[in-house]
PDB file of C-alpha atoms in Angstrom:
ATOM      1  CA  MET A 433      16.712  17.044 -36.588  1.00 45.00           C
ATOM      2  CA  SER A 434      16.106  17.420 -33.167  1.00 46.00           C
ATOM      3  CA  PHE A 435      13.537  14.726 -31.815  1.00 50.00           C
ATOM      4  CA  ARG A 436      12.820  13.864 -28.416  1.00 56.00           C
ATOM      5  CA  THR A 437      13.081  10.047 -27.501  1.00 53.00           C
ATOM      6  CA  LYS A 438      10.380   8.461 -25.760  1.00 52.00           C
ATOM      7  CA  LYS A 439      11.110   6.452 -22.866  1.00 49.00           C
ATOM      8  CA  SER A 440       8.064   4.542 -22.847  1.00 46.00           C
ATOM      9  CA  LEU A 441       8.710   3.577 -26.219  1.00 45.00           C
ATOM     10  CA  GLY A 442      12.035   2.027 -25.306  1.00 44.00           C
ATOM     11  CA  GLN A 443      13.632   4.362 -28.263  1.00 53.00           C
ATOM     12  CA  HIS A 444      17.219   4.090 -28.351  1.00 63.00           C
ATOM     13  CA  PHE A 445      18.358   5.422 -32.095  1.00 73.00           C
ATOM     14  CA  LEU A 446      20.964   4.132 -33.752  1.00 82.00           C
ATOM     15  CA  ILE A 447      23.435   7.010 -34.801  1.00 78.00           C
ATOM     16  CA  ASP A 448      26.655   4.914 -35.701  1.00 86.00           C
ATOM     17  CA  LYS A 449      26.994   4.811 -39.466  1.00 88.00           C
ATOM     18  CA  ASN A 450      29.807   2.108 -39.491  1.00 85.00           C
ATOM     19  CA  ILE A 451      27.239  -0.007 -37.701  1.00 90.00           C
ATOM     20  CA  ILE A 452      24.341   0.741 -40.109  1.00 90.00           C
ATOM     21  CA  PHE A 453      26.877  -0.511 -42.917  1.00 93.00           C
ATOM     22  CA  LYS A 454      27.738  -3.291 -41.550  1.00 94.00           C
ATOM     23  CA  ILE A 455      23.820  -4.326 -41.095  1.00 94.00           C
ATOM     24  CA  ILE A 456      23.122  -3.619 -44.476  1.00 96.00           C
ATOM     25  CA  ASP A 457      26.092  -5.275 -45.567  1.00 97.00           C
ATOM     26  CA  ALA A 458      24.745  -8.347 -43.765  1.00 97.00           C
ATOM     27  CA  ILE A 459      21.583  -8.352 -45.669  1.00 98.00           C
ATOM     28  CA  VAL A 460      21.376 -11.344 -48.207  1.00 97.00           C
ATOM     29  CA  ALA A 461      18.608 -10.227 -50.611  1.00 98.00           C
ATOM     30  CA  GLU A 462      18.374  -8.973 -54.335  1.00 97.00           C
ATOM     31  CA  ASN A 463      17.770  -5.085 -55.155  1.00 97.00           C
ATOM     32  CA  GLU A 464      13.953  -5.988 -55.441  1.00 97.00           C
ATOM     33  CA  ASP A 465      13.569  -8.116 -52.392  1.00 98.00           C
ATOM     34  CA  ARG A 466      11.250  -6.839 -49.770  1.00 98.00           C
ATOM     35  CA  ILE A 467      12.971  -5.389 -46.814  1.00 98.00           C
ATOM     36  CA  ILE A 468      10.747  -4.969 -43.712  1.00 98.00           C
ATOM     37  CA  GLU A 469      12.275  -2.761 -40.907  1.00 97.00           C
ATOM     38  CA  ILE A 470      10.686  -2.708 -37.320  1.00 95.00           C
ATOM     39  CA  GLY A 471      10.920   0.565 -35.535  1.00 89.00           C
ATOM     40  CA  SER A 472      12.507   2.611 -38.269  1.00 89.00           C
ATOM     41  CA  GLY A 473      12.403   5.780 -35.804  1.00 86.00           C
ATOM     42  CA  THR A 474      13.495   8.686 -37.636  1.00 86.00           C
ATOM     43  CA  GLY A 475      15.310   6.491 -40.572  1.00 89.00           C
ATOM     44  CA  ALA A 476      18.888   6.417 -39.786  1.00 87.00           C
ATOM     45  CA  LEU A 477      18.940   2.992 -41.374  1.00 92.00           C
ATOM     46  CA  THR A 478      15.962   3.250 -43.425  1.00 95.00           C
ATOM     47  CA  LYS A 479      17.188   6.055 -45.720  1.00 93.00           C
ATOM     48  CA  TRP A 480      20.402   3.750 -46.470  1.00 94.00           C
ATOM     49  CA  LEU A 481      17.909   0.880 -47.068  1.00 97.00           C
ATOM     50  CA  THR A 482      15.934   2.754 -49.550  1.00 97.00           C
ATOM     51  CA  GLU A 483      19.380   3.595 -51.624  1.00 96.00           C
ATOM     52  CA  LYS A 484      19.862  -0.323 -51.665  1.00 97.00           C
ATOM     53  CA  PHE A 485      16.904  -1.805 -52.258  1.00 98.00           C
ATOM     54  CA  SER A 486      13.719  -0.525 -54.235  1.00 97.00           C
ATOM     55  CA  ASP A 487      10.605  -2.483 -51.871  1.00 98.00           C
ATOM     56  CA  VAL A 488      11.387  -0.830 -48.665  1.00 98.00           C
ATOM     57  CA  HIS A 489       8.606  -0.851 -45.804  1.00 98.00           C
ATOM     58  CA  ALA A 490       8.943   0.486 -42.219  1.00 97.00           C
ATOM     59  CA  ILE A 491       7.064  -0.298 -39.293  1.00 96.00           C
ATOM     60  CA  GLU A 492       6.651   2.465 -36.875  1.00 92.00           C
ATOM     61  CA  VAL A 493       4.206   3.072 -34.032  1.00 90.00           C
ATOM     62  CA  ASP A 494       5.086   6.727 -33.082  1.00 88.00           C
ATOM     63  CA  GLN A 495       3.480   9.158 -34.920  1.00 89.00           C
ATOM     64  CA  ARG A 496       6.004  11.968 -34.614  1.00 88.00           C
ATOM     65  CA  ALA A 497       8.741   9.840 -36.124  1.00 88.00           C
ATOM     66  CA  VAL A 498       6.359   8.418 -38.866  1.00 93.00           C
ATOM     67  CA  GLU A 499       6.086  12.437 -40.022  1.00 92.00           C
ATOM     68  CA  VAL A 500       9.767  12.313 -40.023  1.00 91.00           C
ATOM     69  CA  LEU A 501      10.332   9.493 -42.275  1.00 93.00           C
ATOM     70  CA  LYS A 502       7.877  10.885 -44.650  1.00 95.00           C
ATOM     71  CA  LYS A 503       9.256  14.071 -44.944  1.00 94.00           C
ATOM     72  CA  GLU A 504      12.590  12.851 -45.210  1.00 93.00           C
ATOM     73  CA  ILE A 505      12.475   9.411 -47.238  1.00 94.00           C
ATOM     74  CA  GLU A 506      11.290   8.848 -50.373  1.00 93.00           C
ATOM     75  CA  ASN A 507      10.214   5.205 -52.024  1.00 94.00           C
ATOM     76  CA  LEU A 508       9.225   4.132 -48.681  1.00 97.00           C
ATOM     77  CA  VAL A 509       5.835   2.201 -47.261  1.00 97.00           C
ATOM     78  CA  ILE A 510       4.847   3.159 -43.832  1.00 97.00           C
ATOM     79  CA  HIS A 511       2.878   0.835 -41.611  1.00 97.00           C
ATOM     80  CA  GLU A 512       2.042   3.292 -38.864  1.00 96.00           C
ATOM     81  CA  LYS A 513       1.236   0.303 -36.315  1.00 94.00           C
ATOM     82  CA  ASP A 514       2.453  -1.806 -33.044  1.00 93.00           C
ATOM     83  CA  VAL A 515       4.645  -4.406 -34.413  1.00 94.00           C
ATOM     84  CA  LEU A 516       2.788  -6.844 -32.160  1.00 95.00           C
ATOM     85  CA  LYS A 517      -0.282  -5.990 -33.690  1.00 95.00           C
ATOM     86  CA  VAL A 518       1.057  -6.453 -37.275  1.00 96.00           C
ATOM     87  CA  ASN A 519      -0.399  -9.367 -39.305  1.00 97.00           C
ATOM     88  CA  TRP A 520       2.374 -10.559 -41.181  1.00 97.00           C
ATOM     89  CA  PRO A 521       0.778 -11.838 -44.157  1.00 97.00           C
ATOM     90  CA  ASP A 522      -0.622  -8.442 -45.083  1.00 96.00           C
ATOM     91  CA  ILE A 523       3.047  -7.059 -45.382  1.00 97.00           C
ATOM     92  CA  VAL A 524       5.088  -9.596 -47.009  1.00 98.00           C
ATOM     93  CA  ASP A 525       5.091 -10.178 -50.969  1.00 98.00           C
ATOM     94  CA  PRO A 526       4.513 -13.986 -51.051  1.00 97.00           C
ATOM     95  CA  LYS A 527       6.672 -13.759 -54.640  1.00 97.00           C
ATOM     96  CA  LYS A 528       9.807 -12.300 -53.209  1.00 97.00           C
ATOM     97  CA  ASN A 529      12.177 -12.960 -50.615  1.00 98.00           C
ATOM     98  CA  ASN A 530      11.310 -10.986 -47.409  1.00 98.00           C
ATOM     99  CA  VAL A 531      13.949  -9.777 -45.010  1.00 98.00           C
ATOM    100  CA  VAL A 532      13.306  -8.516 -41.483  1.00 98.00           C
ATOM    101  CA  LEU A 533      15.578  -5.795 -39.831  1.00 96.00           C
ATOM    102  CA  GLY A 534      14.992  -4.499 -36.240  1.00 92.00           C
ATOM    103  CA  ASN A 535      16.784  -2.528 -33.700  1.00 87.00           C
ATOM    104  CA  LEU A 536      14.289  -4.089 -31.088  1.00 89.00           C
ATOM    105  CA  PRO A 537      13.252  -2.513 -28.055  1.00 83.00           C
ATOM    106  CA  TYR A 538      14.433  -4.386 -24.974  1.00 83.00           C
ATOM    107  CA  TYR A 539      10.989  -4.679 -23.259  1.00 83.00           C
ATOM    108  CA  ILE A 540       9.184  -6.277 -26.028  1.00 89.00           C
ATOM    109  CA  THR A 541      12.220  -8.279 -27.867  1.00 92.00           C
ATOM    110  CA  SER A 542      10.948 -11.756 -26.598  1.00 92.00           C
ATOM    111  CA  PRO A 543       7.417 -11.188 -27.919  1.00 94.00           C
ATOM    112  CA  ILE A 544       8.679  -9.938 -31.204  1.00 95.00           C
ATOM    113  CA  LEU A 545      11.052 -12.838 -31.755  1.00 95.00           C
ATOM    114  CA  PHE A 546       8.354 -15.309 -30.909  1.00 93.00           C
ATOM    115  CA  ASP A 547       6.106 -13.639 -32.964  1.00 96.00           C
ATOM    116  CA  LEU A 548       8.619 -13.769 -36.076  1.00 97.00           C
ATOM    117  CA  LEU A 549       9.560 -17.583 -35.256  1.00 96.00           C
ATOM    118  CA  GLU A 550       5.744 -18.383 -35.601  1.00 96.00           C
ATOM    119  CA  ASN A 551       5.809 -16.888 -39.226  1.00 97.00           C
ATOM    120  CA  ARG A 552       9.134 -18.193 -40.131  1.00 97.00           C
ATOM    121  CA  GLU A 553       7.438 -19.481 -43.482  1.00 97.00           C
ATOM    122  CA  LEU A 554       7.337 -15.824 -44.611  1.00 98.00           C
ATOM    123  CA  PHE A 555      10.592 -14.708 -44.222  1.00 98.00           C
ATOM    124  CA  SER A 556      14.106 -15.510 -45.741  1.00 98.00           C
ATOM    125  CA  GLU A 557      16.075 -14.068 -42.923  1.00 98.00           C
ATOM    126  CA  ALA A 558      15.989 -11.209 -40.081  1.00 98.00           C
ATOM    127  CA  ILE A 559      19.019  -9.198 -38.666  1.00 98.00           C
ATOM    128  CA  LEU A 560      18.009  -7.764 -35.545  1.00 97.00           C
ATOM    129  CA  MET A 561      19.592  -5.934 -32.902  1.00 93.00           C
ATOM    130  CA  MET A 562      18.851  -6.762 -29.492  1.00 94.00           C
ATOM    131  CA  GLN A 563      20.377  -6.920 -25.534  1.00 92.00           C
ATOM    132  CA  LYS A 564      23.282  -9.022 -26.033  1.00 95.00           C
ATOM    133  CA  GLU A 565      22.506 -11.375 -22.971  1.00 94.00           C
ATOM    134  CA  VAL A 566      19.408 -11.957 -25.050  1.00 95.00           C
ATOM    135  CA  ALA A 567      21.310 -12.786 -28.508  1.00 97.00           C
ATOM    136  CA  GLU A 568      23.406 -15.265 -26.097  1.00 98.00           C
ATOM    137  CA  ARG A 569      20.594 -16.874 -25.151  1.00 97.00           C
ATOM    138  CA  LEU A 570      19.206 -17.490 -28.640  1.00 98.00           C
ATOM    139  CA  VAL A 571      22.637 -19.546 -29.888  1.00 98.00           C
ATOM    140  CA  ALA A 572      23.544 -20.807 -26.250  1.00 98.00           C
ATOM    141  CA  GLU A 573      24.439 -24.732 -26.194  1.00 98.00           C
ATOM    142  CA  PRO A 574      22.923 -27.049 -23.963  1.00 98.00           C
ATOM    143  CA  ALA A 575      24.400 -27.286 -20.321  1.00 96.00           C
ATOM    144  CA  SER A 576      25.237 -23.496 -20.396  1.00 96.00           C
ATOM    145  CA  LYS A 577      23.784 -21.027 -17.895  1.00 94.00           C
ATOM    146  CA  GLU A 578      21.759 -18.901 -20.835  1.00 96.00           C
ATOM    147  CA  TYR A 579      20.347 -22.306 -22.287  1.00 97.00           C
ATOM    148  CA  GLY A 580      16.822 -21.993 -22.007  1.00 96.00           C
ATOM    149  CA  ILE A 581      13.513 -22.236 -23.887  1.00 95.00           C
ATOM    150  CA  LEU A 582      14.405 -19.624 -26.513  1.00 95.00           C
ATOM    151  CA  SER A 583      17.469 -21.529 -27.320  1.00 97.00           C
ATOM    152  CA  VAL A 584      15.559 -24.472 -27.942  1.00 97.00           C
ATOM    153  CA  GLN A 585      12.706 -23.110 -30.403  1.00 96.00           C
ATOM    154  CA  THR A 586      14.890 -20.474 -32.008  1.00 97.00           C
ATOM    155  CA  GLN A 587      17.584 -23.324 -32.799  1.00 98.00           C
ATOM    156  CA  LEU A 588      14.561 -25.458 -34.020  1.00 98.00           C
ATOM    157  CA  PHE A 589      12.858 -22.865 -35.922  1.00 98.00           C
ATOM    158  CA  CYS A 590      15.792 -21.219 -37.641  1.00 98.00           C
ATOM    159  CA  SER A 591      19.796 -20.859 -37.875  1.00 98.00           C
ATOM    160  CA  PRO A 592      20.726 -18.115 -35.358  1.00 98.00           C
ATOM    161  CA  GLU A 593      24.289 -16.438 -35.530  1.00 98.00           C
ATOM    162  CA  ILE A 594      25.660 -13.259 -33.576  1.00 98.00           C
ATOM    163  CA  LEU A 595      27.544 -11.198 -36.270  1.00 98.00           C
ATOM    164  CA  PHE A 596      29.095  -8.375 -33.928  1.00 95.00           C
ATOM    165  CA  ASP A 597      28.337  -6.344 -30.656  1.00 91.00           C
ATOM    166  CA  VAL A 598      27.253  -3.094 -30.695  1.00 90.00           C
ATOM    167  CA  SER A 599      28.403  -0.562 -27.707  1.00 84.00           C
ATOM    168  CA  ARG A 600      25.828   1.706 -26.069  1.00 80.00           C
ATOM    169  CA  ASN A 601      27.601   4.609 -27.457  1.00 84.00           C
ATOM    170  CA  SER A 602      26.412   3.896 -31.024  1.00 83.00           C
ATOM    171  CA  PHE A 603      22.843   4.951 -29.567  1.00 77.00           C
ATOM    172  CA  SER A 604      20.729   8.215 -28.853  1.00 74.00           C
ATOM    173  CA  PRO A 605      20.325   7.913 -26.068  1.00 72.00           C
ATOM    174  CA  PRO A 606      22.796   5.272 -24.932  1.00 67.00           C
ATOM    175  CA  PRO A 607      21.147   2.312 -23.489  1.00 68.00           C
ATOM    176  CA  LYS A 608      22.421   0.906 -20.061  1.00 73.00           C
ATOM    177  CA  VAL A 609      23.464  -2.329 -21.999  1.00 80.00           C
ATOM    178  CA  THR A 610      25.612  -3.613 -24.789  1.00 87.00           C
ATOM    179  CA  SER A 611      23.573  -4.990 -27.834  1.00 89.00           C
ATOM    180  CA  ALA A 612      24.411  -7.637 -30.502  1.00 95.00           C
ATOM    181  CA  VAL A 613      23.458  -7.727 -34.018  1.00 96.00           C
ATOM    182  CA  ILE A 614      21.983 -11.414 -34.749  1.00 98.00           C
ATOM    183  CA  LYS A 615      20.984 -12.918 -38.018  1.00 98.00           C
ATOM    184  CA  LEU A 616      18.258 -15.690 -38.227  1.00 98.00           C
ATOM    185  CA  LYS A 617      18.169 -17.758 -41.253  1.00 98.00           C
ATOM    186  CA  PHE A 618      14.856 -19.302 -41.709  1.00 98.00           C
ATOM    187  CA  ASP A 619      16.278 -22.372 -43.815  1.00 96.00           C
ATOM    188  CA  LYS A 620      15.294 -25.160 -41.380  1.00 94.00           C
ATOM    189  CA  PRO A 621      12.550 -27.746 -42.729  1.00 92.00           C
ATOM    190  CA  LYS A 622       9.246 -27.538 -41.708  1.00 92.00           C
ATOM    191  CA  LEU A 623       8.804 -29.701 -38.624  1.00 94.00           C
ATOM    192  CA  SER A 624       6.590 -32.983 -38.788  1.00 92.00           C
ATOM    193  CA  PHE A 625       4.871 -31.898 -35.541  1.00 95.00           C
ATOM    194  CA  ALA A 626       2.739 -28.457 -34.523  1.00 95.00           C
ATOM    195  CA  ASP A 627       4.968 -25.710 -32.826  1.00 96.00           C
ATOM    196  CA  GLN A 628       2.401 -25.633 -30.002  1.00 95.00           C
ATOM    197  CA  THR A 629       3.380 -29.140 -29.186  1.00 96.00           C
ATOM    198  CA  LEU A 630       7.156 -28.140 -28.754  1.00 96.00           C
ATOM    199  CA  LYS A 631       6.194 -25.337 -26.886  1.00 95.00           C
ATOM    200  CA  THR A 632       4.001 -27.071 -24.304  1.00 96.00           C
ATOM    201  CA  VAL A 633       6.993 -29.505 -23.599  1.00 97.00           C
ATOM    202  CA  VAL A 634       9.882 -27.137 -23.381  1.00 97.00           C
ATOM    203  CA  ARG A 635       7.943 -24.579 -21.456  1.00 96.00           C
ATOM    204  CA  THR A 636       6.956 -27.347 -18.892  1.00 97.00           C
ATOM    205  CA  ALA A 637      10.322 -28.887 -18.938  1.00 97.00           C
ATOM    206  CA  PHE A 638      12.100 -25.604 -18.164  1.00 97.00           C
ATOM    207  CA  ASN A 639       9.250 -24.137 -15.774  1.00 95.00           C
ATOM    208  CA  GLN A 640      11.073 -26.375 -13.039  1.00 91.00           C
ATOM    209  CA  ARG A 641      14.477 -26.545 -14.648  1.00 87.00           C
ATOM    210  CA  ARG A 642      16.385 -27.461 -11.495  1.00 90.00           C
ATOM    211  CA  LYS A 643      14.202 -30.828 -11.162  1.00 95.00           C
ATOM    212  CA  LYS A 644      14.790 -34.022 -12.995  1.00 97.00           C
ATOM    213  CA  LEU A 645      12.851 -34.404 -16.252  1.00 97.00           C
ATOM    214  CA  SER A 646      10.830 -37.095 -15.091  1.00 96.00           C
ATOM    215  CA  ASN A 647       9.144 -34.668 -12.525  1.00 96.00           C
ATOM    216  CA  SER A 648       9.222 -31.183 -14.486  1.00 97.00           C
ATOM    217  CA  LEU A 649       7.490 -33.228 -17.405  1.00 96.00           C
ATOM    218  CA  LYS A 650       4.811 -35.061 -15.515  1.00 95.00           C
ATOM    219  CA  PRO A 651       2.164 -32.414 -16.568  1.00 94.00           C
ATOM    220  CA  VAL A 652       2.634 -33.415 -19.903  1.00 93.00           C
ATOM    221  CA  LEU A 653       3.810 -37.027 -19.993  1.00 94.00           C
ATOM    222  CA  GLY A 654       2.234 -38.392 -16.551  1.00 91.00           C
ATOM    223  CA  ASP A 655       3.868 -41.430 -15.856  1.00 90.00           C
ATOM    224  CA  TYR A 656       4.805 -42.219 -19.863  1.00 91.00           C
ATOM    225  CA  GLN A 657       8.586 -42.481 -19.930  1.00 93.00           C
ATOM    226  CA  PRO A 658       9.016 -43.755 -23.544  1.00 94.00           C
ATOM    227  CA  GLU A 659      12.355 -45.253 -24.185  1.00 95.00           C
ATOM    228  CA  GLY A 660      15.018 -43.647 -26.066  1.00 95.00           C
ATOM    229  CA  PHE A 661      15.324 -40.486 -23.225  1.00 97.00           C
ATOM    230  CA  ASN A 662      17.123 -39.966 -20.145  1.00 97.00           C
ATOM    231  CA  PHE A 663      14.490 -38.571 -17.881  1.00 97.00           C
ATOM    232  CA  ASP A 664      17.306 -38.225 -15.144  1.00 97.00           C
ATOM    233  CA  ASP A 665      18.485 -35.458 -16.977  1.00 97.00           C
ATOM    234  CA  ARG A 666      17.834 -31.747 -16.033  1.00 97.00           C
ATOM    235  CA  ALA A 667      15.992 -29.556 -18.770  1.00 98.00           C
ATOM    236  CA  GLU A 668      19.139 -27.762 -19.969  1.00 97.00           C
ATOM    237  CA  HIS A 669      20.674 -31.001 -20.463  1.00 97.00           C
ATOM    238  CA  TRP A 670      18.505 -31.751 -23.300  1.00 98.00           C
ATOM    239  CA  SER A 671      19.548 -30.808 -27.028  1.00 98.00           C
ATOM    240  CA  PRO A 672      16.945 -28.818 -29.320  1.00 98.00           C
ATOM    241  CA  GLU A 673      16.988 -32.046 -31.434  1.00 97.00           C
ATOM    242  CA  THR A 674      15.798 -34.212 -27.995  1.00 98.00           C
ATOM    243  CA  TYR A 675      13.017 -32.324 -27.464  1.00 98.00           C
ATOM    244  CA  ALA A 676      12.006 -32.331 -31.245  1.00 98.00           C
ATOM    245  CA  LYS A 677      12.012 -36.029 -31.079  1.00 97.00           C
ATOM    246  CA  LEU A 678       9.638 -36.431 -27.576  1.00 97.00           C
ATOM    247  CA  ALA A 679       7.513 -33.708 -29.181  1.00 97.00           C
ATOM    248  CA  GLU A 680       7.440 -35.536 -32.509  1.00 96.00           C
ATOM    249  CA  LEU A 681       6.709 -38.990 -30.064  1.00 95.00           C
ATOM    250  CA  LEU A 682       3.985 -37.561 -28.523  1.00 94.00           C
ATOM    251  CA  GLU A 683       2.198 -36.451 -31.716  1.00 91.00           C
ATOM    252  CA  GLN A 684       2.517 -39.766 -33.069  1.00 90.00           C
ATOM    253  CA  THR A 685       1.099 -41.698 -30.067  1.00 87.00           C
ATOM    254  CA  ASP A 686      -1.375 -39.127 -29.110  1.00 78.00           C
ATOM    255  CA  LYS A 687       0.091 -39.041 -25.532  1.00 68.00           C
ATOM    256  CA  LEU A 688       0.210 -35.504 -24.708  1.00 70.00           C
ATOM    257  CA  SER A 689      -1.640 -34.869 -21.705  1.00 61.00           C
TER     258      SER A 689
END
């Protein structure tokens, strides 16, 4: 069916069945688990999800696409809303595994990621398609060019793994960049400190990433430099675990400025 995509919504619909089936094969879930798709569009992936799983939910903001989904796909619960305004506890089933899927619009990839990470205790895993450059940042190693705030927070909150690349020709219309599908497994134990403490430390460190941490972390630490940390390093040289260790220490000692 003919459908004019909206540039304002960052719409690039997946049309490659090979990629669709690779995504479905990557899902670790039982038939009755809840599958939640972000940005279902006109249902290229959705219709196959409903054939394999009995509890599929779609989040879609485009009213035209919603009408197509209602007409074309049975056994689908549709939430007609902006994904950034979703209250996730209202959509998940606490008695089941909840898996999130999505071909994320490039212009709101980071806000969606941060929202999912904040609500990670609600999900077993997420399988997300995004700009390859962003996916590489999520799995980046310390001291690499791609390593940054997203890398640290993602790797402490879940286990990220890039599954495969997706050619621009797999979409209509084709985007200008290569995409990648990444899996986030929410299998990490609960942190012993508040998410906000970690975010404050990491964002402050990377805000001046060319400076030594003794300088860049001054807004957080003041003149306090606890033992066991190399504050002559720059932000990209500390591992996620080192940031976690500092965040934990700051909460325990109530030293957060």
